[in-house]
XYZ file of C-alpha atoms in Angstrom:
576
model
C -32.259 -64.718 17.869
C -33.021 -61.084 16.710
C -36.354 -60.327 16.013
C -37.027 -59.101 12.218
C -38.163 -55.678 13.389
C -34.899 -55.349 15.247
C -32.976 -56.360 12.065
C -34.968 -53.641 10.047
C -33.927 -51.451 12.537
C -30.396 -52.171 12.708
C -30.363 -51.822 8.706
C -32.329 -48.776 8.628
C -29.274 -47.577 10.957
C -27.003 -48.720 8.957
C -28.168 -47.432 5.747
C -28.357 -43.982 7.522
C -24.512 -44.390 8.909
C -23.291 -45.187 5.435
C -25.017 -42.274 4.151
C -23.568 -39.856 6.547
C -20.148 -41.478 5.720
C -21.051 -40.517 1.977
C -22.494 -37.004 2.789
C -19.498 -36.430 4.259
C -17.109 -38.299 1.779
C -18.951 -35.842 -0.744
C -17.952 -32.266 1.621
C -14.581 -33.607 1.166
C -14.258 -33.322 -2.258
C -14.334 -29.822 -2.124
C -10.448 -29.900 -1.874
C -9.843 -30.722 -5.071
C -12.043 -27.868 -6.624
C -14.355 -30.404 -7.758
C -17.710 -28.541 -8.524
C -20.279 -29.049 -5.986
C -23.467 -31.089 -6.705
C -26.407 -29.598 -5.271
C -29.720 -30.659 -5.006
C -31.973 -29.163 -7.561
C -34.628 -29.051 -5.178
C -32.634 -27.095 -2.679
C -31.252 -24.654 -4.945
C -34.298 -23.772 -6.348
C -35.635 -23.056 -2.839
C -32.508 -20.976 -2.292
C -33.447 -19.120 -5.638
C -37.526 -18.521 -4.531
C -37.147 -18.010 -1.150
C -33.713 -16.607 -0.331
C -32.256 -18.941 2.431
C -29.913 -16.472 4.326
C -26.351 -17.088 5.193
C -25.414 -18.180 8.310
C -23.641 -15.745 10.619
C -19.630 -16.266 12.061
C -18.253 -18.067 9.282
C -15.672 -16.188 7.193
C -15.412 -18.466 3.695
C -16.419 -15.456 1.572
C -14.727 -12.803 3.999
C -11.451 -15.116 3.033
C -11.848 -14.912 -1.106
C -12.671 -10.872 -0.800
C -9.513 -10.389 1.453
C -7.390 -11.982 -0.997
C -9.102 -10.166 -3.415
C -8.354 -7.504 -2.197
C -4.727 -8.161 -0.876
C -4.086 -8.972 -4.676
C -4.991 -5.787 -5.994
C -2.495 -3.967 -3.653
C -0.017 -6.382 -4.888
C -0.932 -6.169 -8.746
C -0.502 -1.955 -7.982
C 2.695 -2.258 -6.080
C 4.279 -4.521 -8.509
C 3.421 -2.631 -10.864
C 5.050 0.816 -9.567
C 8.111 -1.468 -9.395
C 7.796 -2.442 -12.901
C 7.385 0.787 -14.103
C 9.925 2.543 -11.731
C 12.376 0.625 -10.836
C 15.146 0.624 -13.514
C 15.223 4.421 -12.766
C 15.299 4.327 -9.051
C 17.285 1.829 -8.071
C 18.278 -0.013 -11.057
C 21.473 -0.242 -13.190
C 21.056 3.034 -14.066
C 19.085 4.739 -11.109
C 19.757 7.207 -8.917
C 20.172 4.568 -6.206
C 21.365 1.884 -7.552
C 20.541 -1.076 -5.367
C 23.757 -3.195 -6.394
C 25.879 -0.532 -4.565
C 23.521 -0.504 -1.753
C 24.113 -4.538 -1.917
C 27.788 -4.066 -2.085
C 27.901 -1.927 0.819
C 25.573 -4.098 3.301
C 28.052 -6.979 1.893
C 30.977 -5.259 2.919
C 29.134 -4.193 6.732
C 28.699 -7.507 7.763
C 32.188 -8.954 6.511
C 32.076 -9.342 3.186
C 30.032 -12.570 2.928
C 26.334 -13.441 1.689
C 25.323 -15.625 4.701
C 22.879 -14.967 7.295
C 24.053 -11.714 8.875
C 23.726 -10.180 5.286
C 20.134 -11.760 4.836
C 18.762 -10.369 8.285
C 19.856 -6.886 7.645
C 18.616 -7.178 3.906
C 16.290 -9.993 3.179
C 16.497 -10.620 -0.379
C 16.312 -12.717 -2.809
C 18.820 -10.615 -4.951
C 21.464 -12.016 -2.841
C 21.316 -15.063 -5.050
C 20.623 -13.469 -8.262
C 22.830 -12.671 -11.388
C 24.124 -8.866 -10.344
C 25.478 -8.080 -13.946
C 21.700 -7.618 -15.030
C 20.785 -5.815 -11.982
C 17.619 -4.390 -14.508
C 16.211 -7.990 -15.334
C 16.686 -8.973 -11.662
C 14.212 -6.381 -10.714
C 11.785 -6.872 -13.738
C 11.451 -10.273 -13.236
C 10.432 -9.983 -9.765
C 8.093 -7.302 -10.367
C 6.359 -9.235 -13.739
C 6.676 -12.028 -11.330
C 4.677 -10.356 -8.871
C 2.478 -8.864 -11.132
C 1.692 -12.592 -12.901
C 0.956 -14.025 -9.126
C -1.556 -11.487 -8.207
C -3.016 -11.196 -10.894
C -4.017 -14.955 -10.938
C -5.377 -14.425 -7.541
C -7.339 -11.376 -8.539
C -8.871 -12.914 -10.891
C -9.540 -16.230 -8.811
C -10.435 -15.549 -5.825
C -8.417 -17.876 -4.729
C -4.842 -18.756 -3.559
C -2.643 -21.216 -1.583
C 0.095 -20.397 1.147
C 3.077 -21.064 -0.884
C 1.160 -18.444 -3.642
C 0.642 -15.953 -1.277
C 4.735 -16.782 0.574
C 6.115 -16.164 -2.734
C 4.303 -12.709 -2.717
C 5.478 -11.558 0.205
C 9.154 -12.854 -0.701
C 9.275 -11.473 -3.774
C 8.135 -7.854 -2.198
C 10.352 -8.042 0.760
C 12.753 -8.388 -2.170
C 12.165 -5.267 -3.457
C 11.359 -2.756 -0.468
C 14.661 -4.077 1.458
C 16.585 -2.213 -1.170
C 14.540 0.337 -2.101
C 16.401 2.525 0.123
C 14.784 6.416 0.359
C 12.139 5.617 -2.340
C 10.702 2.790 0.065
C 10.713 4.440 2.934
C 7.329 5.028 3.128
C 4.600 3.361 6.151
C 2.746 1.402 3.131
C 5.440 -0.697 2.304
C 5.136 -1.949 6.157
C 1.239 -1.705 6.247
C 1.211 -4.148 2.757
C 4.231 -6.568 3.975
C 2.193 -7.502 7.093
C -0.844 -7.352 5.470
C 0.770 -9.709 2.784
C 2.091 -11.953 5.689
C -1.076 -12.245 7.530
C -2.946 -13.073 4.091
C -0.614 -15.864 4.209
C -2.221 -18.274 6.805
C -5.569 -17.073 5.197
C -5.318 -20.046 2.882
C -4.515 -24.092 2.252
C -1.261 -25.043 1.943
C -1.444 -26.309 -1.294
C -5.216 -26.402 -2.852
C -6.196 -23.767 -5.319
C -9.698 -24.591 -4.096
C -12.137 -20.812 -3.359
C -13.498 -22.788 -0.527
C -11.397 -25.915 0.689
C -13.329 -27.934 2.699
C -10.784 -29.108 4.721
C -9.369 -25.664 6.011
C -11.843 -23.173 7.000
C -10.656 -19.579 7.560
C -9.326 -19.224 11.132
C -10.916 -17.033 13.707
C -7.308 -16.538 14.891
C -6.248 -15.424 10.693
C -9.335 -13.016 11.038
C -8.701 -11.703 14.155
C -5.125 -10.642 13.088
C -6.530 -8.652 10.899
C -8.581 -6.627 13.151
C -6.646 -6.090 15.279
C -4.051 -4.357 12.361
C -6.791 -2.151 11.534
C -6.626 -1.254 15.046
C -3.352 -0.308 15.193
C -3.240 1.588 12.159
C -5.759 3.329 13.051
C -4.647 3.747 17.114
C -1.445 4.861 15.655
C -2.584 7.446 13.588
C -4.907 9.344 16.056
C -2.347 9.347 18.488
C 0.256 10.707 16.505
C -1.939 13.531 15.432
C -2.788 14.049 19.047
C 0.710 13.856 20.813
C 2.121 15.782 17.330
C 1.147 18.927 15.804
C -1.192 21.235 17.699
C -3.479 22.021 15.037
C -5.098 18.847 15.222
C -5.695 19.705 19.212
C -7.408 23.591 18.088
C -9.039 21.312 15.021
C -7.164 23.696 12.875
C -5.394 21.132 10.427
C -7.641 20.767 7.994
C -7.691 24.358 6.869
C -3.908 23.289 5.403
C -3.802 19.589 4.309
C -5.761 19.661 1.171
C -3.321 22.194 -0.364
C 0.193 21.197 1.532
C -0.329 17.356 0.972
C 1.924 15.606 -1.031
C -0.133 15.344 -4.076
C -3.374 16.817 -4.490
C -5.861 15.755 -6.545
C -8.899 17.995 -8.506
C -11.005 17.570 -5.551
C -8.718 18.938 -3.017
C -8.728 21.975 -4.997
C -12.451 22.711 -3.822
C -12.264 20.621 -0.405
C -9.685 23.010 0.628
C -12.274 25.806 0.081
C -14.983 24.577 2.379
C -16.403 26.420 4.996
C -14.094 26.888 8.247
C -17.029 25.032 10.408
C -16.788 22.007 7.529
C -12.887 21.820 8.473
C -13.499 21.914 12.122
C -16.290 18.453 11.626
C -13.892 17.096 9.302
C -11.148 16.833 11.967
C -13.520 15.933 14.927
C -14.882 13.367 12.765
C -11.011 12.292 12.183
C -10.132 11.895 15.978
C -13.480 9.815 16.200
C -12.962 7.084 13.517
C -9.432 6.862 14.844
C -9.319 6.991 18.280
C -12.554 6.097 19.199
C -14.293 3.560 16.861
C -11.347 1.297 16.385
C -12.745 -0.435 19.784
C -16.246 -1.305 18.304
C -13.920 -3.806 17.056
C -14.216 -5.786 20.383
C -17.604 -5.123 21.075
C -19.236 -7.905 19.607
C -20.414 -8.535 15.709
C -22.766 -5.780 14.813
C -20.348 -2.934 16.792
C -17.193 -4.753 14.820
C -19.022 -4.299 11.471
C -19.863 -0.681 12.151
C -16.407 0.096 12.781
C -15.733 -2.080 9.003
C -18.152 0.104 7.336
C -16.816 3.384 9.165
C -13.367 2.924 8.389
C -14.004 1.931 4.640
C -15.853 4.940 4.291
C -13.389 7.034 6.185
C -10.659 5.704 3.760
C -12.711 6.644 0.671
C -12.908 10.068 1.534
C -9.200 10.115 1.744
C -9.051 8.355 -1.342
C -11.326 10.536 -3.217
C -9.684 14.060 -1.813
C -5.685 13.247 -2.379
C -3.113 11.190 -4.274
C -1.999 9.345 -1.155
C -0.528 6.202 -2.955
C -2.538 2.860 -2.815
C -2.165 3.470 1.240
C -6.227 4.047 1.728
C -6.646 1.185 -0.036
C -4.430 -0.725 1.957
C -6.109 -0.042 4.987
C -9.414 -0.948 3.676
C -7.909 -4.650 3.414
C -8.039 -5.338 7.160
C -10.910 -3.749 7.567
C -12.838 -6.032 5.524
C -12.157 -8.999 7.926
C -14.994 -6.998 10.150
C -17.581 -8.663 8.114
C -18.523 -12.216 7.958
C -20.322 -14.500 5.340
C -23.248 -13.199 6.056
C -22.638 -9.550 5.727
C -20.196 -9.849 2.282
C -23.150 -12.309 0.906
C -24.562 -9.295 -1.301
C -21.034 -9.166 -2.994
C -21.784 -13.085 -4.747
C -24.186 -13.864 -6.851
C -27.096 -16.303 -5.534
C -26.340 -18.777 -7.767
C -23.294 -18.225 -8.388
C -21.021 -21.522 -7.434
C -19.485 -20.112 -4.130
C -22.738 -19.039 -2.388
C -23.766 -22.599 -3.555
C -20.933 -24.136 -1.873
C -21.418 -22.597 1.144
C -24.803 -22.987 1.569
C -24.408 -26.556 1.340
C -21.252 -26.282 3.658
C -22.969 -24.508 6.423
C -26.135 -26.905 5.845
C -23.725 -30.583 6.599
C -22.379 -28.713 8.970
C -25.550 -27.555 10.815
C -26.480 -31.431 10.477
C -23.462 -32.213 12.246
C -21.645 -33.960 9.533
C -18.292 -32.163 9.908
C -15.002 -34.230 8.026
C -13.158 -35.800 10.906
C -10.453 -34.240 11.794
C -7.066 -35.240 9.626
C -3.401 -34.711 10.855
C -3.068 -32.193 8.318
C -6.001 -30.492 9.919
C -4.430 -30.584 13.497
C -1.344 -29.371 12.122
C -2.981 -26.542 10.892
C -4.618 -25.973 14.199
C -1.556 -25.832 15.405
C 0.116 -22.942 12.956
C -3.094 -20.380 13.476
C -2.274 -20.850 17.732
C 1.317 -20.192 16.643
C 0.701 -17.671 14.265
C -1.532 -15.965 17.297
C 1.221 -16.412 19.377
C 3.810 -14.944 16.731
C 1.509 -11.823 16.967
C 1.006 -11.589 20.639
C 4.398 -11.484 21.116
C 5.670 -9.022 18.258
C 2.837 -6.209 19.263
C 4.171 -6.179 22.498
C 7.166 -3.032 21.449
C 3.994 -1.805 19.466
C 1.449 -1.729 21.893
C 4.343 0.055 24.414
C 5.217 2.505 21.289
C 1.473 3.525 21.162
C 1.424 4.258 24.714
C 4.727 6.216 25.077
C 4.695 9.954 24.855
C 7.716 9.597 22.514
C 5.815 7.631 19.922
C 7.724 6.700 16.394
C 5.639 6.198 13.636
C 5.891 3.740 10.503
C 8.618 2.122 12.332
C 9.124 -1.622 12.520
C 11.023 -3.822 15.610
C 11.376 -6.439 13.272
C 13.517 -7.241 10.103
C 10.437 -9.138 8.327
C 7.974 -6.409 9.483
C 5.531 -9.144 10.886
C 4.156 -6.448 13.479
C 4.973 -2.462 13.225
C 3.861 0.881 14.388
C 1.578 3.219 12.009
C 0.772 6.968 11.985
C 0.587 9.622 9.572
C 0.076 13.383 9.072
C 1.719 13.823 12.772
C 2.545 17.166 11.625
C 0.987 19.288 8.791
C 2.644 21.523 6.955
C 1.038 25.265 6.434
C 2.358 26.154 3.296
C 2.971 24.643 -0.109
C 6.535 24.975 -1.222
C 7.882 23.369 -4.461
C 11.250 23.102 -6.578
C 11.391 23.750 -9.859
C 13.959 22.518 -12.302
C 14.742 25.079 -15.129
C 17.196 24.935 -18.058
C 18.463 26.993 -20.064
C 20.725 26.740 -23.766
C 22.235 29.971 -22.947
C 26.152 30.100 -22.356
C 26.021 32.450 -19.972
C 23.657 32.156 -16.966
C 23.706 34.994 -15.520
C 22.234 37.958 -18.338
C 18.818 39.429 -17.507
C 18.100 38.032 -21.411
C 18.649 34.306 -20.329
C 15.754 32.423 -20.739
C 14.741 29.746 -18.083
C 12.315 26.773 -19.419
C 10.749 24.528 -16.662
C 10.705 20.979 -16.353
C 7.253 19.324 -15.552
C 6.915 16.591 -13.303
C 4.434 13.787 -14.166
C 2.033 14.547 -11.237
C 3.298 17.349 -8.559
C 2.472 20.732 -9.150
C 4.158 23.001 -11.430
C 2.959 24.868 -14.286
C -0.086 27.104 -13.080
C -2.627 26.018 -15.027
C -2.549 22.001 -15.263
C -5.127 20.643 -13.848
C -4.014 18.360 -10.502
C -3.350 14.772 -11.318
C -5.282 11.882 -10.267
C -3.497 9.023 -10.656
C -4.523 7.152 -6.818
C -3.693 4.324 -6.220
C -0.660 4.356 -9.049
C 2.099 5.901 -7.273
C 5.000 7.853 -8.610
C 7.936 7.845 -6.403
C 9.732 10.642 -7.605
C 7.023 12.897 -7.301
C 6.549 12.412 -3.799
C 10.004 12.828 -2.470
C 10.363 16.136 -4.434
C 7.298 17.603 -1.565
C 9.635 16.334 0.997
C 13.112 17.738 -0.583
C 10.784 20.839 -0.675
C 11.112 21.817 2.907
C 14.539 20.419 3.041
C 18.050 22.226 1.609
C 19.649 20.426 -1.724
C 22.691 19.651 1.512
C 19.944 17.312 2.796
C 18.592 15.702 -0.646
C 21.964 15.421 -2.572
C 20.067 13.369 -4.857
C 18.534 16.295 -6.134
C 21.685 17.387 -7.553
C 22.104 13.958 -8.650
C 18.970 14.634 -11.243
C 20.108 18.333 -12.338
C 23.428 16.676 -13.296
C 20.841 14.156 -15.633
C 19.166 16.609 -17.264
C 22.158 18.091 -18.190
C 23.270 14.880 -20.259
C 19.163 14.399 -21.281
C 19.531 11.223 -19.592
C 16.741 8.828 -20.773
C 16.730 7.025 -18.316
C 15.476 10.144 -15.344
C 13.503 11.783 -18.296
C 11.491 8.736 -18.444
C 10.478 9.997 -14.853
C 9.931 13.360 -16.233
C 6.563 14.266 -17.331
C 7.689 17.508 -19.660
C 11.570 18.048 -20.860
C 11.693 21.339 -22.551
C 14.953 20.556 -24.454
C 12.647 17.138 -26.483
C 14.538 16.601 -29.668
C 16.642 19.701 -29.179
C 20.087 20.475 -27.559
C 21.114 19.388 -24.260
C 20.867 22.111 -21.598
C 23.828 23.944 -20.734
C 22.849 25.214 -17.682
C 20.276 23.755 -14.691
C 19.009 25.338 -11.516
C 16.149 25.214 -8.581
C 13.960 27.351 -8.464
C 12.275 27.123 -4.840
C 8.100 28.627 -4.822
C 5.570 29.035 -2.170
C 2.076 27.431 -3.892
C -1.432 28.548 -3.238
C -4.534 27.279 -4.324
C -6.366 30.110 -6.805
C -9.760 31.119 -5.002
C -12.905 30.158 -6.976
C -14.402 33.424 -8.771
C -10.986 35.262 -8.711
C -9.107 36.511 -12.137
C -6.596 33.942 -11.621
C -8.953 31.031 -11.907
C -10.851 32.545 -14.479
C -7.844 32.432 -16.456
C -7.834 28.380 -15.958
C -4.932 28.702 -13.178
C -5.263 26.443 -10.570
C -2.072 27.579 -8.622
C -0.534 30.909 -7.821
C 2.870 30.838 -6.785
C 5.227 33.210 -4.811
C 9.165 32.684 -5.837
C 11.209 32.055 -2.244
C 15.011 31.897 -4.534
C 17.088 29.640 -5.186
C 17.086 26.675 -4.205
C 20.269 25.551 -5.824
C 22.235 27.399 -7.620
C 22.694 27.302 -11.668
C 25.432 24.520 -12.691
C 26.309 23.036 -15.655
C 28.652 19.593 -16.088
C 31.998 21.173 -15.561
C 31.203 22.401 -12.230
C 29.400 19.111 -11.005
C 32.532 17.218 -12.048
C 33.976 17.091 -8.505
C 30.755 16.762 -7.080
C 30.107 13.531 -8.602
C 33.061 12.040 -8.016
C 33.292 12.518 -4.728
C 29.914 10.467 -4.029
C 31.691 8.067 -6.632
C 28.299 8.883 -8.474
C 28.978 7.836 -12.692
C 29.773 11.225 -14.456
C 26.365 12.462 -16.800
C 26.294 11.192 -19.877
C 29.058 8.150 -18.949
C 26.323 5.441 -19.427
């Protein structure tokens, strides 16, 4: 027979067992979003005393990279709302039905799986006689989705799936106007961000599914590709950036400058020459802090965030920068991103007490639903392995490709940029004229404006980053092309002539504005400088001087582009 002091023992124990069970039970209801009860007495020592954050767990690294993958997507989708119709749409000057059409007819003239591997999209399945709606639905679509997680903090798999569907949708045919790296660099960014949540809860910190080391670590080590990629390109490519030379140029010959490239470009030569030592260093060199344990990994966080916000703050380079800050961010765990929360705000709460059961051992026993998820970070880790492996061999070939992907989902690709920098500014210039004849010395030429490259002398350079205007962009590259190369050039004189709505909408100045239509259109091809600071030209509020090169396609009016048109099968101007 027990003694009674054994019996008090034995319900001492069990009194503590069934409280563990309900300490536990409690962690548990963190799934469903349920708000945390804390002890009052414990909070306010948090609030006196400032009890620190433990180090290695990534909870609040996981609600700042969706965050932060969000506001890419809310950007991009918006771009494609804006831009769309006019690019690719019903009326664009690629319109992605015919692009449809002709994949349809390359792989036998069915929609089955052939077709979806060489163009995943979910316009396959969509209504084609409202091309237009197809693509603003996905885009206000995409727009609604990240915006909720924006403004959350918080997101599921099948949220963040959709996403990356719905993008997929639009960059696969996007043809020439998304043909840039950051459509890549944001798909497998938006893929990755995937296995960064629950399946299903809406929950900011789930209890039940922490954030994977393996999730994290995919991120890393994208930041150091991109980053690998582009120092090696700049190496292997253009020998300026050996003779640290390249900097002298790429404030004035980038794609779009911005105000502060106007007086970056005028630094001292010795400024240039740090600027592109310090380049090679954050690029080549700190990327592999990454593996050198946590305070070297968060140095090369903070140096590549602040490396990408002196890109962002001296050029219009698209919402790329802030792309690449994304992965960057997973350098930093719970610990370091604590500052970013408020101390009593509910998710430092949370995770306090989450790190505090935890420390006291009383972890949820594991569920099935937990080893299944075990199971998809190995395989996701595994997925990754295997796809860097043509990546990994690209970055170590002599004959490296950039922005190129060995993959039709772009899970895993190759990054670079700036391999070669250009070392003058040339730009084409669209002029009209009402005249019937083109050709008299008293003709006089009026100049389209663009909403954001450079044209007329004195406006100010845009700054519009990380909105994105597609147009724009190509035009630098058609630039230093012939109008042989970038038909689609032609394609836009021809809509001018017919004041086509739809390509003025892209237009940020149309002489002819509630007047007649043009009878005449031509390019006009300039070499751009910068004005110096000081000189006559500034003083006069120019910010460009320009040299003309000629033409860069000759005058023609709708009569002679007749043929022209109908030979690409391109609708005749003004046949909408």
């Amino acid at each position: 027979m027990a003694s009674s002091s054994e019996s008090s023992e034995n319900s001492e124990s069990f009194l503590r067992k069934r409280r563990g069970d309900a300490l536990v039970s409690d962690s548990l209801s963190h799934d469903s979003c349920s708000e945390t009860v804390q002890d009052e007495d414990s909070t306010k020592y948090d609030k006196k005393v400032g009890v620190s954050l433990q180090t290695g767990t990534y909870w609040l690294t996981r609600i700042v990279l969706l965050r932060a993958i969000a506001f890419i997507y809310f950007v991009a989708f918006t771009v494609a709302y804006n831009q769309n119709k006019q690019l690719i749409g019903e009326k664009g000057l690629m319109p992605c039905k015919d692009y449809l059409r002709s994949v349809k007819r390359y792989v036998g003239g069915k929609i089955g799986f052939e077709a979806l591997a060489y163009t995943p999209s979910v316009l396959w399945f969509m209504d084609w006689n409202d091309m237009d709606a197809n693509l603003d639905g996905i885009a206000l679509a995409g727009m609604a989705l990240s915006g909720f997680v924006l403004i959350m903090g918080c997101a599921n798999m099948i949220i963040m799936g959709v996403l990356w569907i719905l993008y997929h949708s639009i960059v696969n045919v996007g043809q020439l106007w998304y043909s840039f790296g950051w459509e890549s660099q944001l798909l497998e960014t938006g893929f990755l961000g995937i296995f960064l949540c629950p399946l299903w809860s809406l929950c900011p910190l789930p209890r039940r599914c922490p954030p994977s080391l393996v999730s994290i670590w995919t991120f890393r080590w994208l930041i150091v590709r991109i980053m690998l990629g582009a120092g090696l390109i700049k190496i292997r490519g253009d020998r300026c950036w050996r003779e640290l030379t390249c900097m002298d140029y790429h404030y004035e010959t980038q794609p779009v400058p911005n105000p502060m490239s106007y007086y970056m470009h005028r630094s001292p030569w010795w400024f240039h020459r740090f600027e592109t030592l310090g380049n090679h260093f954050i690029e080549l060199v700190v990327p592999f802090f990454t593996f050198m344990g946590r305070r070297m990994c968060m140095l090369n966080g903070v140096l590549q965030i602040l490396f990408q916000v002196v890109l962002i703050i001296s050029g219009n380079l698209s919402f790329l920068n802030w792309l690449t800050i994304v992965p960057s961010l997973a350098c930093f765990d719970d610990a370091a991103l604590a500052f970013l929360f408020r101390r009593s705000g509910r998710a430092r709460q949370t995770l306090l007490q989450i790190q505090t059961e935890e420390a006291s051992g009383l972890k949820p026993q594991p569920s099935k639903g937990m080893l299944i998820r075990r199971v998809l970070n190995v395989s996701l880790g595994i997925l990754i392995a295997y796809l860097s492996v043509p990546v990994v061999m690209n970055l170590l070939s002599s004959r490296q490709m950039m922005n190129t992907s060995f993959d039709p989902l772009r899970i895993v690709n190759t990054y670079g940029a700036f391999g070669s920098v250009t070392k003058e500014r040339t730009e084409v210039v669209f002029q009209g004229t009402l005249s019937v004849n083109h050709t008299g010395e008293e003709v006089i030429w009026e100049e389209y404006e663009f909403v954001c490259k450079p044209g007329a002398l004195d406006r100010r350079p845009c700054l519009i980053s990380p909105y994105h205007y597609r147009l724009d962009w190509l035009m630098w590259f058609a630039a230093f092309q012939t109008y042989e190369q970038s038909e689609w050039v032609i394609h836009i004189a021809g809509r001018l002539l017919a004041n086509d709505s739809t390509i003025l909408s892209l237009i940020g100045h149309n002489p002819f504005q509630n007047r007649e239509k043009p009878r005449w259109i031509r390019g006009e091809h300039f070499r751009y400088k910068f004005t110096r600071p000081g000189s006559s030209s500034a003083a006069q509020g120019k910010w460009w001087v320009r040299k003309r090169i000629g033409p860069y396609f000759p005058a023609v009016n709708l009569d002679s582009l007749r043929s022209y048109f109908q030979s690409r099968n391109w609708p005749l101007p003004g046949s909408y």
